């Protein structure tokens, strides 16, 4: 089973929920893998402290032009939908960070001047922490396209009965790439006007993608009741409410897992996992 | 000398558009007699690569200089590859900017003066 954890915005406690679910799952005799798809700012490793293998580079194929063969017909620039290649003056420029690696330009080039080379955009690491398997990826600084790295992290993650997919914040392409094949989507939110606004976007995404989903409200005793009302009015199940507890904040700031050091929270996350198991079959 | 200048409208009385890739209009001007061709910019709403496409467009017009407010790295690289001199920091009425340029009040820039995507989300045109 694959459970993805997402939130419309950052800082809602998504990683806290994801790492704790992975931890309690793996301590109850299941084979579990935690997959951190937030490749721009992975932080699951801070709490899970895995031993990691060496880096595997991830790249996309980008065109490389042999100027001596180029006849400056401009066909490559005309076919490219992303302005990633352009024939101008007596040069052909390639903008690797805009290229989607579709191969169109090398297909249309009449003189065979274009070959494809690997353009490294990030790396993937796999490892383990106790019985829990672990995978994460790192997008290289300055790179704009994280989906290929996310795809690579998911592909590299060791097989397990339960995969916990920690999605990046937001509702854009990288999130969709992360959650697309999950069996259940858990949306983490906070009961504030901003939190609710972003939750609505995340709910729209889940419905559009036809993913079964439920909500966890973090710092549930802060803020207002609007999020509860919204969920009630829209048939959205609130699976767990996590209180605004100083002890959680302290364990977080020490890089500890609440589910490991606080027995009450271990039970809370076990119950949450049990509920998801029931919903996702 | 044939130059392109980014403008908010299709005449010399329009303002200089500070954005290069997403300017409303390019005026291709013959500086000797101020005769010009107005080219509406088809790349205003392009998701990405507007600077590159716009650079290619003005290069196809055979200009030697571009006058604009700001120019990002991709547009700069493309214009430079086409051998076009880039002059940033222009503002005010197009006709005045051209006169000021002819009088030597602006210098060409060897580097992009804004980061990528500067022109996105700003108010365009009139
Ligand atoms: S591979 Fe596709 S996206 Fe990349 S430059 Fe060629 S045509 Fe453009
Ligand atoms: S399609 Fe090939 S020959 Fe034509 S401009 Fe591009 S690289 Fe040169």
CSV table of C-alpha atoms and ligand atoms in Angstrom, one decimal:
chain,number,residue,atom,x,y,z
A,1,UNK,CA,0.0,0.0,0.0
A,2,UNK,CA,1.2,3.5,-0.8
A,3,UNK,CA,0.1,6.4,1.5
A,4,UNK,CA,1.1,9.9,0.3
A,5,UNK,CA,1.2,12.8,2.8
A,6,UNK,CA,0.7,16.3,1.3
A,7,UNK,CA,-0.4,19.7,2.4
A,8,UNK,CA,-1.4,22.8,0.4
A,9,UNK,CA,1.5,24.8,2.0
A,10,UNK,CA,4.7,24.2,3.9
A,11,UNK,CA,5.1,24.2,7.6
A,12,UNK,CA,1.9,22.5,8.5
A,13,UNK,CA,3.6,19.4,10.1
A,14,UNK,CA,3.5,17.2,7.0
A,15,UNK,CA,6.9,15.8,7.6
A,16,UNK,CA,6.1,15.2,11.3
A,17,UNK,CA,3.1,13.1,10.3
A,18,UNK,CA,4.9,11.3,7.5
A,19,UNK,CA,8.0,10.4,9.5
A,20,UNK,CA,6.0,9.2,12.5
A,21,UNK,CA,3.7,7.1,10.4
A,22,UNK,CA,6.7,5.4,8.8
A,23,UNK,CA,8.3,4.9,12.2
A,24,UNK,CA,5.4,3.4,13.9
A,25,UNK,CA,4.5,1.2,10.9
A,26,UNK,CA,8.0,-0.2,10.8
A,27,UNK,CA,8.0,-0.9,14.5
A,28,UNK,CA,4.9,-3.1,14.2
A,29,UNK,CA,6.4,-5.8,12.1
A,30,UNK,CA,5.6,-4.5,8.6
A,31,UNK,CA,8.1,-3.8,5.9
A,32,UNK,CA,7.9,-0.1,5.4
A,33,UNK,CA,9.8,2.4,3.2
A,34,UNK,CA,9.8,6.2,3.7
A,35,UNK,CA,10.1,8.1,0.5
A,36,UNK,CA,10.9,11.8,0.7
A,37,UNK,CA,9.7,13.4,-2.5
A,38,UNK,CA,10.3,17.0,-1.3
A,39,UNK,CA,13.5,17.1,-3.4
A,40,UNK,CA,13.9,20.8,-3.1
A,41,UNK,CA,14.1,20.7,0.7
A,42,UNK,CA,14.1,17.1,2.0
A,43,UNK,CA,14.1,17.0,5.8
A,44,UNK,CA,12.7,13.5,6.7
A,45,UNK,CA,16.3,12.4,7.2
A,46,UNK,CA,16.8,14.8,10.0
A,47,UNK,CA,14.2,12.9,12.1
A,48,UNK,CA,14.8,9.4,10.8
A,49,UNK,CA,18.6,9.6,10.7
A,50,UNK,CA,19.1,6.9,8.1
A,51,UNK,CA,22.4,5.4,6.9
A,52,UNK,CA,22.6,6.3,3.3
A,53,UNK,CA,24.3,4.7,0.3
A,54,UNK,CA,26.3,6.8,-2.2
A,55,UNK,CA,24.5,9.2,-4.5
A,56,UNK,CA,23.0,8.1,-7.8
A,57,UNK,CA,22.9,10.9,-10.3
A,58,UNK,CA,19.6,11.8,-12.0
A,59,UNK,CA,19.5,13.7,-15.2
A,60,UNK,CA,17.5,14.5,-18.3
A,61,UNK,CA,18.6,14.1,-21.9
A,62,UNK,CA,19.3,17.5,-23.5
A,63,UNK,CA,20.4,18.3,-27.0
A,64,UNK,CA,24.1,18.9,-27.9
A,65,UNK,CA,24.7,20.6,-31.2
A,66,UNK,CA,27.7,19.8,-33.4
A,67,UNK,CA,28.2,23.3,-34.9
A,68,UNK,CA,30.2,21.9,-37.8
A,69,UNK,CA,27.2,20.0,-39.1
A,70,UNK,CA,24.6,22.6,-38.4
A,71,UNK,CA,23.1,24.3,-41.5
A,72,UNK,CA,21.1,26.9,-39.4
A,73,UNK,CA,17.8,26.0,-40.7
A,74,UNK,CA,16.1,26.8,-37.4
A,75,UNK,CA,13.9,23.7,-37.4
A,76,UNK,CA,15.0,22.7,-33.9
A,77,UNK,CA,13.9,26.0,-32.4
A,78,UNK,CA,10.6,25.8,-34.3
A,79,UNK,CA,9.7,22.4,-33.0
A,80,UNK,CA,10.7,23.1,-29.3
A,81,UNK,CA,7.7,24.1,-27.2
A,82,UNK,CA,9.8,25.3,-24.4
A,83,UNK,CA,12.3,27.7,-26.1
A,84,UNK,CA,15.0,25.4,-24.9
A,85,UNK,CA,16.9,25.5,-28.2
A,86,UNK,CA,17.2,28.4,-30.5
A,87,UNK,CA,19.1,29.0,-33.7
A,88,UNK,CA,20.3,32.6,-33.8
A,89,UNK,CA,23.0,34.3,-35.8
A,90,UNK,CA,25.6,31.6,-36.5
A,91,UNK,CA,25.0,29.7,-33.2
A,92,UNK,CA,22.5,27.3,-31.8
A,93,UNK,CA,21.9,27.9,-28.1
A,94,UNK,CA,20.6,25.2,-25.7
A,95,UNK,CA,19.0,26.2,-22.4
A,96,UNK,CA,19.3,23.0,-20.5
A,97,UNK,CA,17.1,24.2,-17.6
A,98,UNK,CA,14.2,24.8,-19.9
A,99,UNK,CA,14.6,21.5,-21.8
A,100,UNK,CA,12.0,18.8,-21.2
A,101,UNK,CA,14.0,16.1,-22.9
A,102,UNK,CA,11.4,15.2,-25.5
A,103,UNK,CA,13.9,14.5,-28.2
A,104,UNK,CA,11.9,16.5,-30.8
A,105,UNK,CA,14.8,18.7,-31.9
A,106,UNK,CA,17.1,15.8,-32.7
A,107,UNK,CA,14.3,14.1,-34.7
A,108,UNK,CA,13.7,17.1,-36.9
A,109,UNK,CA,17.3,18.2,-37.4
A,110,UNK,CA,17.9,17.6,-41.2
A,111,UNK,CA,21.7,17.4,-40.8
A,112,UNK,CA,22.1,15.1,-37.9
A,113,UNK,CA,23.8,17.9,-35.9
A,114,UNK,CA,22.0,17.1,-32.7
A,115,UNK,CA,22.8,14.4,-30.2
A,116,UNK,CA,21.5,13.9,-26.7
A,117,UNK,CA,23.6,14.1,-23.6
A,118,UNK,CA,22.8,13.6,-19.9
A,119,UNK,CA,22.3,16.9,-18.1
A,120,UNK,CA,22.5,16.2,-14.3
A,121,UNK,CA,19.8,17.9,-12.3
A,122,UNK,CA,20.0,16.1,-9.0
A,123,UNK,CA,20.7,12.9,-7.1
A,124,UNK,CA,19.0,10.1,-5.3
A,125,UNK,CA,20.0,8.3,-2.0
A,126,UNK,CA,18.6,5.1,-0.5
A,127,UNK,CA,19.3,3.7,2.9
A,128,UNK,CA,17.7,2.4,6.0
A,129,UNK,CA,17.2,3.2,9.7
A,130,UNK,CA,16.6,0.2,11.8
A,131,UNK,CA,13.8,-1.9,10.1
A,132,UNK,CA,12.7,1.2,8.1
A,133,UNK,CA,13.9,1.6,4.5
A,134,UNK,CA,14.5,5.1,3.3
A,135,UNK,CA,14.9,7.0,0.0
A,136,UNK,CA,15.2,10.7,-0.8
A,137,UNK,CA,16.4,12.9,-3.6
A,138,UNK,CA,18.1,16.3,-3.9
A,139,UNK,CA,17.4,18.7,-6.7
A,140,UNK,CA,20.6,20.5,-7.6
A,141,UNK,CA,20.5,24.2,-6.7
A,142,UNK,CA,19.4,26.4,-9.6
A,143,UNK,CA,17.5,23.6,-11.3
A,144,UNK,CA,13.9,24.3,-12.0
A,145,UNK,CA,12.4,20.9,-12.8
A,146,UNK,CA,12.0,18.5,-9.9
A,147,UNK,CA,9.6,15.9,-11.4
A,148,UNK,CA,12.3,13.8,-13.0
A,149,UNK,CA,14.2,13.6,-9.6
A,150,UNK,CA,10.9,12.7,-7.8
A,151,UNK,CA,10.3,10.0,-10.4
A,152,UNK,CA,13.8,8.7,-9.8
A,153,UNK,CA,13.4,8.7,-6.0
A,154,UNK,CA,10.2,6.7,-6.2
A,155,UNK,CA,11.7,4.2,-8.7
A,156,UNK,CA,14.8,3.8,-6.5
A,157,UNK,CA,12.9,3.2,-3.2
A,158,UNK,CA,13.2,-0.4,-2.0
A,159,UNK,CA,10.0,-2.4,-2.3
A,160,UNK,CA,7.9,-2.7,0.8
A,161,UNK,CA,4.4,-3.6,2.0
A,162,UNK,CA,3.8,0.0,3.0
A,163,UNK,CA,5.3,3.1,1.3
A,164,UNK,CA,5.0,6.4,3.0
A,165,UNK,CA,5.4,9.1,0.3
A,166,UNK,CA,6.3,12.5,1.8
A,167,UNK,CA,5.2,15.0,-1.0
A,168,UNK,CA,6.5,18.5,-1.4
A,169,UNK,CA,4.2,21.3,-0.2
A,170,UNK,CA,1.8,22.9,-2.6
A,171,UNK,CA,-0.4,21.5,-5.4
A,172,UNK,CA,1.7,21.9,-8.5
A,173,UNK,CA,3.5,19.4,-10.8
A,174,UNK,CA,6.0,18.1,-8.3
A,175,UNK,CA,3.1,17.3,-5.9
A,176,UNK,CA,1.1,15.5,-8.6
A,177,UNK,CA,4.2,13.5,-9.6
A,178,UNK,CA,4.6,12.5,-6.0
A,179,UNK,CA,1.0,11.4,-5.2
A,180,UNK,CA,-0.2,10.2,-8.5
A,181,UNK,CA,0.0,6.4,-7.8
A,182,UNK,CA,-0.9,6.4,-4.1
A,183,UNK,CA,-3.7,4.4,-2.6
A,184,UNK,CA,-4.6,7.0,0.0
A,185,UNK,CA,-3.8,10.7,0.3
A,186,UNK,CA,-3.4,12.3,3.7
A,187,UNK,CA,-3.8,16.0,3.7
A,188,UNK,CA,-2.2,17.8,6.7
A,189,UNK,CA,-3.5,21.3,7.5
A,190,UNK,CA,-3.8,23.9,10.3
A,191,UNK,CA,-7.0,25.5,11.4
A,192,UNK,CA,-6.2,29.0,10.2
A,193,UNK,CA,-7.6,31.0,7.3
A,194,UNK,CA,-4.4,30.4,5.3
A,195,UNK,CA,-4.4,26.7,6.1
A,196,UNK,CA,-8.0,26.4,5.1
A,197,UNK,CA,-7.4,28.2,1.8
A,198,UNK,CA,-4.6,25.8,0.9
A,199,UNK,CA,-6.5,22.8,2.1
A,200,UNK,CA,-9.3,23.6,-0.3
A,201,UNK,CA,-6.8,23.7,-3.2
A,202,UNK,CA,-5.4,20.3,-2.0
A,203,UNK,CA,-8.9,18.8,-1.8
A,204,UNK,CA,-9.6,20.0,-5.3
A,205,UNK,CA,-6.5,18.3,-6.5
A,206,UNK,CA,-7.3,15.0,-4.7
A,207,UNK,CA,-10.8,15.0,-6.2
A,208,UNK,CA,-9.5,15.9,-9.6
A,209,UNK,CA,-7.1,12.9,-9.4
A,210,UNK,CA,-9.8,10.7,-7.9
A,211,UNK,CA,-7.7,9.7,-4.9
A,212,UNK,CA,-9.3,8.6,-1.7
A,213,UNK,CA,-8.2,11.1,1.0
A,214,UNK,CA,-8.6,12.3,4.5
A,215,UNK,CA,-7.4,15.2,6.7
A,216,UNK,CA,-5.2,15.5,9.7
A,217,UNK,CA,-5.5,18.8,11.5
A,218,UNK,CA,-2.3,19.8,13.2
A,219,UNK,CA,-2.2,22.3,16.1
A,220,UNK,CA,-6.0,21.6,16.1
A,221,UNK,CA,-6.7,23.6,19.3
A,222,UNK,CA,-5.2,26.8,17.9
A,223,UNK,CA,-7.0,28.9,15.4
A,224,UNK,CA,-10.7,28.8,14.5
A,225,UNK,CA,-13.3,26.1,13.8
A,226,UNK,CA,-13.7,27.0,10.1
A,227,UNK,CA,-11.6,24.0,8.9
A,228,UNK,CA,-13.8,21.6,11.0
A,229,UNK,CA,-16.9,23.2,9.5
A,230,UNK,CA,-15.6,23.0,6.0
A,231,UNK,CA,-14.7,19.3,6.3
A,232,UNK,CA,-18.1,18.6,7.8
A,233,UNK,CA,-20.0,20.4,5.1
A,234,UNK,CA,-18.0,18.7,2.3
A,235,UNK,CA,-18.0,15.1,3.6
A,236,UNK,CA,-14.3,15.1,4.3
A,237,UNK,CA,-13.2,12.9,7.1
A,238,UNK,CA,-10.9,14.3,9.8
A,239,UNK,CA,-8.8,11.2,10.7
A,240,UNK,CA,-6.8,12.8,13.5
A,241,UNK,CA,-6.4,16.0,15.3
A,242,UNK,CA,-2.9,16.7,16.7
A,243,UNK,CA,-2.9,19.2,19.6
A,244,UNK,CA,-0.6,22.2,19.8
A,245,UNK,CA,1.6,20.5,22.3
A,246,UNK,CA,4.9,22.0,23.5
A,247,UNK,CA,6.3,18.5,23.8
A,248,UNK,CA,5.9,17.9,20.1
A,249,UNK,CA,7.6,21.2,19.2
A,250,UNK,CA,10.5,20.4,21.5
A,251,UNK,CA,11.0,16.9,20.1
A,252,UNK,CA,10.8,18.4,16.6
A,253,UNK,CA,13.4,21.1,17.4
A,254,UNK,CA,15.7,18.4,18.7
A,255,UNK,CA,15.3,16.3,15.5
A,256,UNK,CA,13.5,13.6,17.4
A,257,UNK,CA,10.4,11.7,16.4
A,258,UNK,CA,7.4,12.3,18.7
A,259,UNK,CA,6.2,8.7,18.0
A,260,UNK,CA,9.5,7.4,19.3
A,261,UNK,CA,10.0,9.6,22.4
A,262,UNK,CA,6.4,10.3,23.5
A,263,UNK,CA,4.4,7.1,24.1
A,264,UNK,CA,1.1,9.0,23.8
A,265,UNK,CA,1.9,10.1,20.4
A,266,UNK,CA,3.1,6.7,19.3
A,267,UNK,CA,-0.4,5.4,20.0
A,268,UNK,CA,-1.9,8.4,18.2
A,269,UNK,CA,0.1,7.6,15.0
A,270,UNK,CA,-0.7,3.9,15.3
A,271,UNK,CA,-4.4,4.7,15.5
A,272,UNK,CA,-4.1,7.0,12.5
A,273,UNK,CA,-2.2,4.3,10.4
A,274,UNK,CA,-4.9,1.8,11.4
A,275,UNK,CA,-7.6,4.1,10.2
A,276,UNK,CA,-5.9,4.7,6.9
A,277,UNK,CA,-5.5,0.9,6.5
A,278,UNK,CA,-9.2,0.5,6.9
A,279,UNK,CA,-10.0,3.3,4.4
A,280,UNK,CA,-7.5,2.2,1.7
A,281,UNK,CA,-8.3,-1.5,2.1
B,1,UNK,CA,21.3,52.3,-37.7
B,2,UNK,CA,18.4,49.9,-37.1
B,3,UNK,CA,17.4,49.4,-33.5
B,4,UNK,CA,14.5,47.7,-31.6
B,5,UNK,CA,13.0,49.4,-28.6
B,6,UNK,CA,10.5,47.8,-26.2
B,7,UNK,CA,7.3,49.9,-26.0
B,8,UNK,CA,3.9,49.9,-24.3
B,9,UNK,CA,2.2,50.9,-27.5
B,10,UNK,CA,2.7,51.0,-31.3
B,11,UNK,CA,4.0,54.5,-31.7
B,12,UNK,CA,7.0,56.7,-30.8
B,13,UNK,CA,4.9,58.6,-28.2
B,14,UNK,CA,4.4,55.4,-26.1
B,15,UNK,CA,6.4,54.7,-23.0
B,16,UNK,CA,9.4,52.4,-23.0
B,17,UNK,CA,8.3,49.1,-21.6
B,18,UNK,CA,10.7,48.1,-18.9
B,19,UNK,CA,10.3,44.4,-19.6
B,20,UNK,CA,12.1,42.9,-22.6
B,21,UNK,CA,10.7,39.4,-23.1
B,22,UNK,CA,7.1,40.4,-22.2
B,23,UNK,CA,6.9,43.9,-23.5
B,24,UNK,CA,3.7,44.8,-25.2
B,25,UNK,CA,5.3,45.9,-28.4
B,26,UNK,CA,8.7,46.1,-30.3
B,27,UNK,CA,9.3,49.2,-32.3
B,28,UNK,CA,11.9,48.6,-35.0
B,29,UNK,CA,13.3,52.0,-35.7
B,30,UNK,CA,15.6,53.4,-38.3
B,31,UNK,CA,17.4,56.0,-36.1
B,32,UNK,CA,18.4,58.3,-39.1
B,33,UNK,CA,14.9,59.3,-40.0
B,34,UNK,CA,12.8,57.7,-37.1
B,35,UNK,CA,10.8,55.6,-39.6
B,36,UNK,CA,9.6,52.5,-37.8
B,37,UNK,CA,7.7,49.2,-37.9
B,38,UNK,CA,5.6,48.2,-34.8
B,39,UNK,CA,5.7,44.5,-34.0
B,40,UNK,CA,3.2,43.3,-31.4
B,41,UNK,CA,4.9,40.9,-29.1
B,42,UNK,CA,3.3,37.5,-29.4
B,43,UNK,CA,5.3,36.3,-26.3
B,44,UNK,CA,3.6,38.4,-23.7
B,45,UNK,CA,1.7,35.5,-22.2
B,46,UNK,CA,4.2,32.8,-22.8
B,47,UNK,CA,4.7,30.5,-19.8
B,48,UNK,CA,8.5,30.3,-20.2
B,49,UNK,CA,11.2,31.3,-22.7
B,50,UNK,CA,9.6,34.6,-23.5
B,51,UNK,CA,13.0,36.3,-23.4
B,52,UNK,CA,14.5,33.8,-25.8
B,53,UNK,CA,11.6,34.0,-28.2
B,54,UNK,CA,11.5,37.8,-28.2
B,55,UNK,CA,15.3,37.9,-28.7
B,56,UNK,CA,14.9,35.7,-31.7
B,57,UNK,CA,12.1,37.8,-33.0
B,58,UNK,CA,14.1,41.1,-32.9
B,59,UNK,CA,17.1,39.3,-34.3
B,60,UNK,CA,15.0,38.3,-37.3
B,61,UNK,CA,14.3,42.0,-37.9
B,62,UNK,CA,18.0,42.6,-38.5
B,63,UNK,CA,18.5,45.2,-35.8
B,64,UNK,CA,22.0,45.9,-34.4
B,65,UNK,CA,20.9,47.4,-31.0
B,66,UNK,CA,18.1,46.7,-28.5
B,67,UNK,CA,16.9,49.5,-26.1
B,68,UNK,CA,14.9,48.4,-23.1
B,69,UNK,CA,14.5,48.8,-19.4
B,70,UNK,CA,15.7,45.4,-18.2
B,71,UNK,CA,17.0,42.2,-19.7
B,72,UNK,CA,17.3,38.8,-18.1
B,73,UNK,CA,20.0,36.2,-18.7
B,74,UNK,CA,18.4,34.0,-21.3
B,75,UNK,CA,17.4,36.9,-23.5
B,76,UNK,CA,20.8,38.5,-23.0
B,77,UNK,CA,22.6,35.3,-24.1
B,78,UNK,CA,20.3,35.0,-27.2
B,79,UNK,CA,20.7,38.6,-28.3
B,80,UNK,CA,24.4,38.5,-27.8
B,81,UNK,CA,24.7,35.3,-29.9
B,82,UNK,CA,22.9,37.3,-32.6
B,83,UNK,CA,25.5,40.0,-32.3
B,84,UNK,CA,23.0,42.5,-31.0
B,85,UNK,CA,24.1,45.2,-28.5
B,86,UNK,CA,21.9,45.5,-25.5
B,87,UNK,CA,21.2,48.8,-23.8
B,88,UNK,CA,19.2,48.7,-20.5
B,89,UNK,CA,18.0,51.3,-18.2
B,90,UNK,CA,15.8,53.2,-20.8
B,91,UNK,CA,12.6,54.7,-19.6
B,92,UNK,CA,10.2,57.5,-20.5
B,93,UNK,CA,8.8,58.3,-23.9
B,94,UNK,CA,10.2,56.2,-26.7
B,95,UNK,CA,11.0,59.2,-28.9
B,96,UNK,CA,13.0,60.8,-26.1
B,97,UNK,CA,14.8,57.6,-25.2
B,98,UNK,CA,16.0,57.2,-28.8
B,99,UNK,CA,17.2,60.8,-28.8
B,100,UNK,CA,19.0,60.3,-25.5
B,101,UNK,CA,20.6,57.1,-26.8
B,102,UNK,CA,21.8,58.9,-29.9
B,103,UNK,CA,23.2,61.6,-27.7
B,104,UNK,CA,25.2,58.9,-25.9
B,105,UNK,CA,23.4,59.0,-22.6
B,106,UNK,CA,23.1,55.2,-22.2
B,107,UNK,CA,25.8,52.7,-22.3
B,108,UNK,CA,25.6,49.1,-23.6
B,109,UNK,CA,25.5,46.4,-21.0
B,110,UNK,CA,27.7,43.3,-21.1
B,111,UNK,CA,25.5,41.5,-18.6
B,112,UNK,CA,21.9,40.8,-17.8
B,113,UNK,CA,20.6,43.3,-15.3
B,114,UNK,CA,17.7,41.3,-13.8
B,115,UNK,CA,17.2,37.7,-12.9
B,116,UNK,CA,15.0,35.3,-14.9
B,117,UNK,CA,11.3,35.9,-14.9
B,118,UNK,CA,11.6,39.6,-13.9
B,119,UNK,CA,8.7,40.5,-16.3
B,120,UNK,CA,6.2,38.0,-15.0
B,121,UNK,CA,3.3,39.3,-12.9
B,122,UNK,CA,4.0,42.9,-13.6
B,123,UNK,CA,1.4,45.3,-15.0
B,124,UNK,CA,1.8,45.3,-18.8
B,125,UNK,CA,0.9,47.8,-21.4
B,126,UNK,CA,-1.6,50.6,-20.9
C,1,LIG,S1,14.6,17.8,-26.4
C,1,LIG,FE1,12.6,18.7,-26.6
C,1,LIG,S2,12.4,20.2,-25.0
C,1,LIG,FE2,14.6,19.8,-25.2
C,1,LIG,S3,15.4,21.3,-26.6
C,1,LIG,FE3,14.8,19.5,-27.9
C,1,LIG,S4,12.7,19.9,-28.5
C,1,LIG,FE4,13.1,21.3,-26.8
C,2,LIG,S1,17.7,21.7,-36.8
C,2,LIG,FE1,19.8,21.0,-36.9
C,2,LIG,S2,20.7,22.0,-38.7
C,2,LIG,FE2,18.8,23.1,-38.2
C,2,LIG,S3,19.4,24.8,-36.9
C,2,LIG,FE3,18.9,23.1,-35.5
C,2,LIG,S4,20.8,22.1,-35.2
C,2,LIG,FE4,21.2,23.4,-36.9
